mmCIF file of C-alpha atoms in Angstrom:
data_model
loop_
_atom_site.group_PDB
_atom_site.id
_atom_site.type_symbol
_atom_site.label_atom_id
_atom_site.label_comp_id
_atom_site.label_asym_id
_atom_site.label_seq_id
_atom_site.Cartn_x
_atom_site.Cartn_y
_atom_site.Cartn_z
ATOM 1 C CA MET A 202 -36.208 41.852 33.584
ATOM 2 C CA GLU A 203 -34.703 39.280 35.959
ATOM 3 C CA GLY A 204 -31.254 38.075 34.878
ATOM 4 C CA ARG A 205 -30.781 40.914 32.380
ATOM 5 C CA ILE A 206 -29.213 44.351 32.656
ATOM 6 C CA GLU A 207 -30.593 47.536 31.205
ATOM 7 C CA SER A 208 -29.371 50.568 29.254
ATOM 8 C CA GLY A 209 -27.451 48.467 26.732
ATOM 9 C CA LEU A 210 -24.619 47.773 29.159
ATOM 10 C CA SER A 211 -22.716 44.520 29.428
ATOM 11 C CA LYS A 212 -21.893 42.691 32.661
ATOM 12 C CA VAL A 213 -18.154 42.874 31.925
ATOM 13 C CA PRO A 214 -15.815 45.889 32.154
ATOM 14 C CA GLU A 215 -14.453 47.936 29.292
ATOM 15 C CA LEU A 216 -11.286 46.453 27.823
ATOM 16 C CA THR A 217 -8.858 49.169 28.857
ATOM 17 C CA LEU A 218 -5.198 48.990 29.889
ATOM 18 C CA LEU A 219 -6.389 48.904 33.509
ATOM 19 C CA PHE A 220 -8.401 45.747 32.761
ATOM 20 C CA TRP A 221 -5.302 43.910 31.546
ATOM 21 C CA ILE A 222 -3.137 45.155 34.424
ATOM 22 C CA ILE A 223 -5.637 43.847 36.976
ATOM 23 C CA LYS A 224 -6.048 40.616 34.988
ATOM 24 C CA VAL A 225 -2.312 39.852 35.122
ATOM 25 C CA ALA A 226 -2.196 40.702 38.841
ATOM 26 C CA ALA A 227 -5.254 38.493 39.468
ATOM 27 C CA THR A 228 -3.711 35.544 37.623
ATOM 28 C CA THR A 229 -0.486 35.964 39.598
ATOM 29 C CA LEU A 230 -2.543 36.017 42.808
ATOM 30 C CA GLY A 231 -4.286 32.849 41.664
ATOM 31 C CA GLU A 232 -0.917 31.106 41.526
ATOM 32 C CA THR A 233 0.449 32.343 44.858
ATOM 33 C CA GLY A 234 -2.912 31.993 46.613
ATOM 34 C CA GLY A 235 -3.571 28.524 45.257
ATOM 35 C CA ASP A 236 -0.079 27.331 46.172
ATOM 36 C CA ALA A 237 -0.432 28.859 49.646
ATOM 37 C CA VAL A 238 -3.427 26.608 50.343
ATOM 38 C CA THR A 239 -2.266 23.414 48.638
ATOM 39 C CA MET A 240 1.458 23.585 49.472
ATOM 40 C CA SER A 241 2.134 25.967 52.362
ATOM 41 C CA LEU A 242 -0.905 24.760 54.325
ATOM 42 C CA ASN A 243 -0.315 21.187 53.058
ATOM 43 C CA MET A 244 -3.979 20.711 52.193
ATOM 44 C CA GLY A 245 -3.214 19.035 48.877
ATOM 45 C CA TYR A 246 -4.543 19.660 45.386
ATOM 46 C CA LEU A 247 -7.873 17.861 45.768
ATOM 47 C CA ALA A 248 -8.882 19.685 48.958
ATOM 48 C CA GLY A 249 -7.642 22.984 47.540
ATOM 49 C CA THR A 250 -9.659 22.439 44.378
ATOM 50 C CA ALA A 251 -12.799 21.674 46.396
ATOM 51 C CA ILE A 252 -12.384 24.857 48.476
ATOM 52 C CA PHE A 253 -11.751 27.160 45.534
ATOM 53 C CA ALA A 254 -14.400 25.499 43.365
ATOM 54 C CA ALA A 255 -16.975 26.267 46.061
ATOM 55 C CA LEU A 256 -15.778 29.883 46.190
ATOM 56 C CA PHE A 257 -15.945 30.136 42.407
ATOM 57 C CA LEU A 258 -19.475 28.728 42.221
ATOM 58 C CA ALA A 259 -20.682 31.084 44.955
ATOM 59 C CA ALA A 260 -19.003 34.081 43.327
ATOM 60 C CA ALA A 261 -20.335 33.167 39.877
ATOM 61 C CA VAL A 262 -23.914 32.890 41.175
ATOM 62 C CA ILE A 263 -23.642 36.305 42.856
ATOM 63 C CA GLN A 264 -22.097 37.811 39.718
ATOM 64 C CA ILE A 265 -24.723 36.368 37.382
ATOM 65 C CA LYS A 266 -27.601 37.419 39.631
ATOM 66 C CA ALA A 267 -26.267 40.954 40.051
ATOM 67 C CA PRO A 268 -28.459 43.410 38.095
ATOM 68 C CA ARG A 269 -25.486 45.321 36.709
ATOM 69 C CA PHE A 270 -21.714 45.319 36.447
ATOM 70 C CA HIS A 271 -19.974 45.773 39.799
ATOM 71 C CA PRO A 272 -16.152 45.818 39.732
ATOM 72 C CA VAL A 273 -15.599 44.220 43.158
ATOM 73 C CA ILE A 274 -17.927 41.295 42.412
ATOM 74 C CA TYR A 275 -16.526 40.875 38.901
ATOM 75 C CA TRP A 276 -12.871 40.832 39.944
ATOM 76 C CA PHE A 277 -13.527 38.591 42.940
ATOM 77 C CA THR A 278 -15.062 36.097 40.516
ATOM 78 C CA ILE A 279 -12.045 36.396 38.215
ATOM 79 C CA ILE A 280 -9.694 35.747 41.146
ATOM 80 C CA ALA A 281 -11.822 32.747 42.126
ATOM 81 C CA THR A 282 -11.373 31.312 38.627
ATOM 82 C CA THR A 283 -7.599 31.787 38.813
ATOM 83 C CA THR A 284 -7.258 30.026 42.170
ATOM 84 C CA VAL A 285 -9.453 27.080 41.230
ATOM 85 C CA GLY A 286 -7.637 26.992 37.878
ATOM 86 C CA THR A 287 -4.305 26.708 39.694
ATOM 87 C CA THR A 288 -5.325 23.888 42.013
ATOM 88 C CA LEU A 289 -7.359 22.027 39.367
ATOM 89 C CA ALA A 290 -4.527 22.115 36.842
ATOM 90 C CA ASP A 291 -2.023 20.960 39.466
ATOM 91 C CA PHE A 292 -4.372 18.149 40.496
ATOM 92 C CA ALA A 293 -4.799 16.988 36.893
ATOM 93 C CA ASP A 294 -1.119 17.343 35.980
ATOM 94 C CA ARG A 295 0.413 15.905 39.136
ATOM 95 C CA SER A 296 -2.068 13.926 41.233
ATOM 96 C CA LEU A 297 -3.750 12.234 38.255
ATOM 97 C CA GLY A 298 -0.370 11.725 36.596
ATOM 98 C CA ILE A 299 -1.342 12.878 33.095
ATOM 99 C CA GLY A 300 1.492 15.395 33.006
ATOM 100 C CA TYR A 301 1.621 18.958 31.727
ATOM 101 C CA ALA A 302 1.212 17.956 28.077
ATOM 102 C CA GLY A 303 -1.789 15.760 28.805
ATOM 103 C CA GLY A 304 -3.371 18.315 31.092
ATOM 104 C CA SER A 305 -2.856 21.158 28.638
ATOM 105 C CA SER A 306 -4.275 19.126 25.761
ATOM 106 C CA LEU A 307 -7.348 18.088 27.735
ATOM 107 C CA LEU A 308 -8.029 21.628 28.914
ATOM 108 C CA PHE A 309 -7.533 23.048 25.430
ATOM 109 C CA VAL A 310 -10.180 20.668 24.093
ATOM 110 C CA LEU A 311 -12.557 21.637 26.908
ATOM 111 C CA LEU A 312 -11.988 25.322 26.202
ATOM 112 C CA ILE A 313 -12.640 24.928 22.474
ATOM 113 C CA CYS A 314 -15.783 22.886 23.201
ATOM 114 C CA SER A 315 -17.031 25.578 25.567
ATOM 115 C CA LEU A 316 -16.528 28.297 22.962
ATOM 116 C CA TRP A 317 -18.132 26.143 20.251
ATOM 117 C CA VAL A 318 -21.247 25.369 22.324
ATOM 118 C CA TRP A 319 -21.504 29.032 23.340
ATOM 119 C CA HIS A 320 -21.325 30.152 19.702
ATOM 120 C CA ARG A 321 -23.769 27.478 18.512
ATOM 121 C CA THR A 322 -26.243 28.407 21.249
ATOM 122 C CA LEU A 323 -26.114 32.219 21.200
ATOM 123 C CA GLY A 324 -24.446 33.033 17.874
ATOM 124 C CA SER A 325 -21.468 34.938 19.293
ATOM 125 C CA VAL A 326 -18.667 34.540 21.826
ATOM 126 C CA SER A 327 -17.877 38.242 21.933
ATOM 127 C CA VAL A 328 -17.672 39.580 25.481
ATOM 128 C CA ASP A 329 -19.619 42.642 24.335
ATOM 129 C CA THR A 330 -22.722 40.444 24.117
ATOM 130 C CA VAL A 331 -22.565 39.280 27.745
ATOM 131 C CA GLY A 332 -25.726 40.758 29.186
ATOM 132 C CA ASP A 333 -28.013 37.966 30.409
ATOM 133 C CA SER A 334 -27.741 34.869 32.549
ATOM 134 C CA ARG A 335 -27.229 32.447 29.634
ATOM 135 C CA SER A 336 -24.402 34.357 27.973
ATOM 136 C CA GLU A 337 -22.786 35.062 31.325
ATOM 137 C CA THR A 338 -22.901 31.411 32.323
ATOM 138 C CA PHE A 339 -21.053 30.511 29.115
ATOM 139 C CA TYR A 340 -18.642 33.387 29.777
ATOM 140 C CA TRP A 341 -17.660 32.161 33.245
ATOM 141 C CA VAL A 342 -17.406 28.494 32.270
ATOM 142 C CA THR A 343 -15.138 29.461 29.386
ATOM 143 C CA ILE A 344 -13.032 31.683 31.634
ATOM 144 C CA MET A 345 -12.638 28.891 34.178
ATOM 145 C CA PHE A 346 -11.355 26.533 31.466
ATOM 146 C CA SER A 347 -9.032 29.232 30.095
ATOM 147 C CA GLN A 348 -7.586 29.950 33.544
ATOM 148 C CA THR A 349 -6.971 26.267 34.187
ATOM 149 C CA LEU A 350 -5.404 25.808 30.749
ATOM 150 C CA GLY A 351 -3.156 28.807 31.378
ATOM 151 C CA THR A 352 -1.850 27.290 34.607
ATOM 152 C CA ALA A 353 -0.965 24.043 32.854
ATOM 153 C CA LEU A 354 0.707 25.910 29.975
ATOM 154 C CA GLY A 355 2.750 28.023 32.372
ATOM 155 C CA ASP A 356 3.990 25.000 34.315
ATOM 156 C CA TRP A 357 4.695 23.089 31.100
ATOM 157 C CA THR A 358 6.768 25.946 29.678
ATOM 158 C CA ALA A 359 8.709 26.658 32.859
ATOM 159 C CA ASP A 360 9.314 23.045 33.922
ATOM 160 C CA SER A 361 9.029 20.541 31.076
ATOM 161 C CA ALA A 362 10.332 22.889 28.372
ATOM 162 C CA GLY A 363 13.198 23.921 30.631
ATOM 163 C CA LEU A 364 12.764 27.662 30.150
ATOM 164 C CA GLY A 365 12.459 28.406 33.850
ATOM 165 C CA TYR A 366 10.112 30.969 35.349
ATOM 166 C CA GLY A 367 11.896 34.002 33.949
ATOM 167 C CA GLY A 368 12.120 32.464 30.491
ATOM 168 C CA GLY A 369 8.483 31.419 30.575
ATOM 169 C CA ALA A 370 7.444 34.940 31.558
ATOM 170 C CA MET A 371 9.388 36.353 28.606
ATOM 171 C CA VAL A 372 7.772 33.894 26.186
ATOM 172 C CA PHE A 373 4.214 34.712 27.223
ATOM 173 C CA ALA A 374 4.921 38.437 27.421
ATOM 174 C CA ALA A 375 6.232 38.277 23.854
ATOM 175 C CA LEU A 376 3.121 36.401 22.687
ATOM 176 C CA LEU A 377 0.935 39.033 24.334
ATOM 177 C CA ALA A 378 2.931 41.748 22.563
ATOM 178 C CA ILE A 379 2.212 39.999 19.252
ATOM 179 C CA ALA A 380 -1.510 39.954 20.067
ATOM 180 C CA VAL A 381 -1.374 43.701 20.832
ATOM 181 C CA ALA A 382 0.433 44.358 17.562
ATOM 182 C CA LEU A 383 -2.166 42.370 15.634
ATOM 183 C CA TYR A 384 -4.908 44.382 17.329
ATOM 184 C CA TYR A 385 -3.482 47.694 16.121
ATOM 185 C CA LEU A 386 -1.921 46.627 12.821
ATOM 186 C CA SER A 387 -4.267 44.011 11.363
ATOM 187 C CA ASN A 388 -7.907 43.136 10.794
ATOM 188 C CA VAL A 389 -7.786 39.931 12.809
ATOM 189 C CA SER A 390 -11.066 39.324 14.654
ATOM 190 C CA ARG A 391 -11.170 41.339 17.880
ATOM 191 C CA THR A 392 -13.013 38.460 19.537
ATOM 192 C CA VAL A 393 -10.239 36.001 18.615
ATOM 193 C CA LEU A 394 -7.579 38.417 19.845
ATOM 194 C CA PHE A 395 -9.428 38.996 23.126
ATOM 195 C CA TRP A 396 -9.625 35.308 23.950
ATOM 196 C CA ALA A 397 -6.011 34.762 22.857
ATOM 197 C CA ALA A 398 -4.845 37.588 25.135
ATOM 198 C CA PHE A 399 -7.111 36.452 27.965
ATOM 199 C CA ILE A 400 -5.679 32.930 27.809
ATOM 200 C CA LEU A 401 -2.061 34.142 27.538
ATOM 201 C CA THR A 402 -2.285 36.367 30.612
ATOM 202 C CA ARG A 403 -2.938 33.268 32.726
ATOM 203 C CA PRO A 404 0.339 31.418 32.025
ATOM 204 C CA LEU A 405 2.134 34.752 32.320
ATOM 205 C CA GLY A 406 0.652 35.184 35.786
ATOM 206 C CA ALA A 407 1.385 31.540 36.614
ATOM 207 C CA VAL A 408 5.094 31.780 35.855
ATOM 208 C CA VAL A 409 5.404 35.183 37.542
ATOM 209 C CA GLY A 410 3.694 33.763 40.629
ATOM 210 C CA ASP A 411 6.050 30.779 40.618
ATOM 211 C CA LEU A 412 9.010 33.110 40.110
ATOM 212 C CA LEU A 413 7.992 34.967 43.270
ATOM 213 C CA ASP A 414 7.402 32.041 45.611
ATOM 214 C CA LYS A 415 9.389 29.029 44.431
ATOM 215 C CA PRO A 416 12.699 28.159 46.197
ATOM 216 C CA LEU A 417 15.957 29.678 45.019
ATOM 217 C CA ASN A 418 17.313 26.291 43.942
ATOM 218 C CA ALA A 419 14.242 25.868 41.719
ATOM 219 C CA GLY A 420 14.746 29.217 40.000
ATOM 220 C CA GLY A 421 12.358 31.249 42.142
ATOM 221 C CA LEU A 422 12.844 34.180 44.514
ATOM 222 C CA ALA A 423 11.664 32.250 47.598
ATOM 223 C CA LEU A 424 9.242 34.959 48.737
ATOM 224 C CA SER A 425 6.490 34.065 51.188
ATOM 225 C CA ARG A 426 3.324 32.945 49.403
ATOM 226 C CA TYR A 427 1.293 34.701 52.068
ATOM 227 C CA SER A 428 3.058 38.052 51.772
ATOM 228 C CA ALA A 429 3.105 37.896 47.965
ATOM 229 C CA SER A 430 -0.632 37.130 47.925
ATOM 230 C CA ALA A 431 -1.368 39.920 50.409
ATOM 231 C CA ALA A 432 0.606 42.436 48.351
ATOM 232 C CA LEU A 433 -1.254 41.416 45.201
ATOM 233 C CA ILE A 434 -4.626 41.738 46.958
ATOM 234 C CA VAL A 435 -3.734 45.256 48.123
ATOM 235 C CA PHE A 436 -2.616 46.199 44.606
ATOM 236 C CA ILE A 437 -5.789 44.837 42.980
ATOM 237 C CA MET A 438 -8.056 46.521 45.530
ATOM 238 C CA GLY A 439 -6.213 49.799 44.979
ATOM 239 C CA CYS A 440 -6.781 49.525 41.236
ATOM 240 C CA ILE A 441 -10.468 48.787 41.791
ATOM 241 C CA LEU A 442 -11.120 51.499 44.374
ATOM 242 C CA PHE A 443 -9.044 54.374 43.028
ATOM 243 C CA PHE A 444 -9.602 54.088 39.285
ATOM 244 C CA PRO A 445 -12.914 54.335 37.413
ATOM 245 C CA HIS A 446 -14.460 51.149 36.075
ATOM 246 C CA ARG A 447 -17.210 51.229 33.488
ATOM 247 C CA ALA A 448 -19.262 48.430 32.024
ATOM 248 C CA ALA A 449 -18.750 47.723 28.349
ATOM 249 C CA ARG A 450 -21.639 48.460 25.999
ATOM 250 C CA LYS A 451 -23.391 45.517 24.428
ATOM 251 C CA THR A 452 -23.058 45.268 20.661
ATOM 252 C CA HIS A 453 -26.412 43.494 20.303
#
């Protein structure tokens, strides 16, 4: 059937350790890649957002229309959400002048609304149910909001809270460790824990990306945004090409 996949398989990958490794690398790439366009190329946040939004929409359409899970298409779409999330959050926080707190609050509300509408419409927000065009559309809209929220949270923690990039990375890594512990040691909803971990990997990637490319006097390592982005692309492609990727099975 058009827009659906067969054999009880989802359109998203299995949630293995490899998934989370690539996710963190992709979110870090979103930060360095987004900053490379808006800052290094001096295109500005609005133009950068327009470019990456177009890439995200094109990638999402290809992903949703694909008859089955394909790791290259899936991860390209994820990277597209991280780059547009970076530039969109920076545009809202800085160009619109609402600040990190205002931007984070607005994006959190949008994320919760997306999850609520998804649940009200289809009855579940579990990624294991993503197997048709409607559920996948909700999935990618929610991911885009979560990636943008994560960027704002990362900048807020590192800059406004005064923790710096290294301190921010430690905070979000610790929160992820708590989510992992809850997964193995508690009965907390696996769906809740997935979305919590998915959101937290974005600010972790944001502060790690800033740590790599921001100037030394700002607490960064002053690495080239271009070389950092290229290295991350090579790493992600290596993970995709040299390790097996399987689609998750739908629960219903």
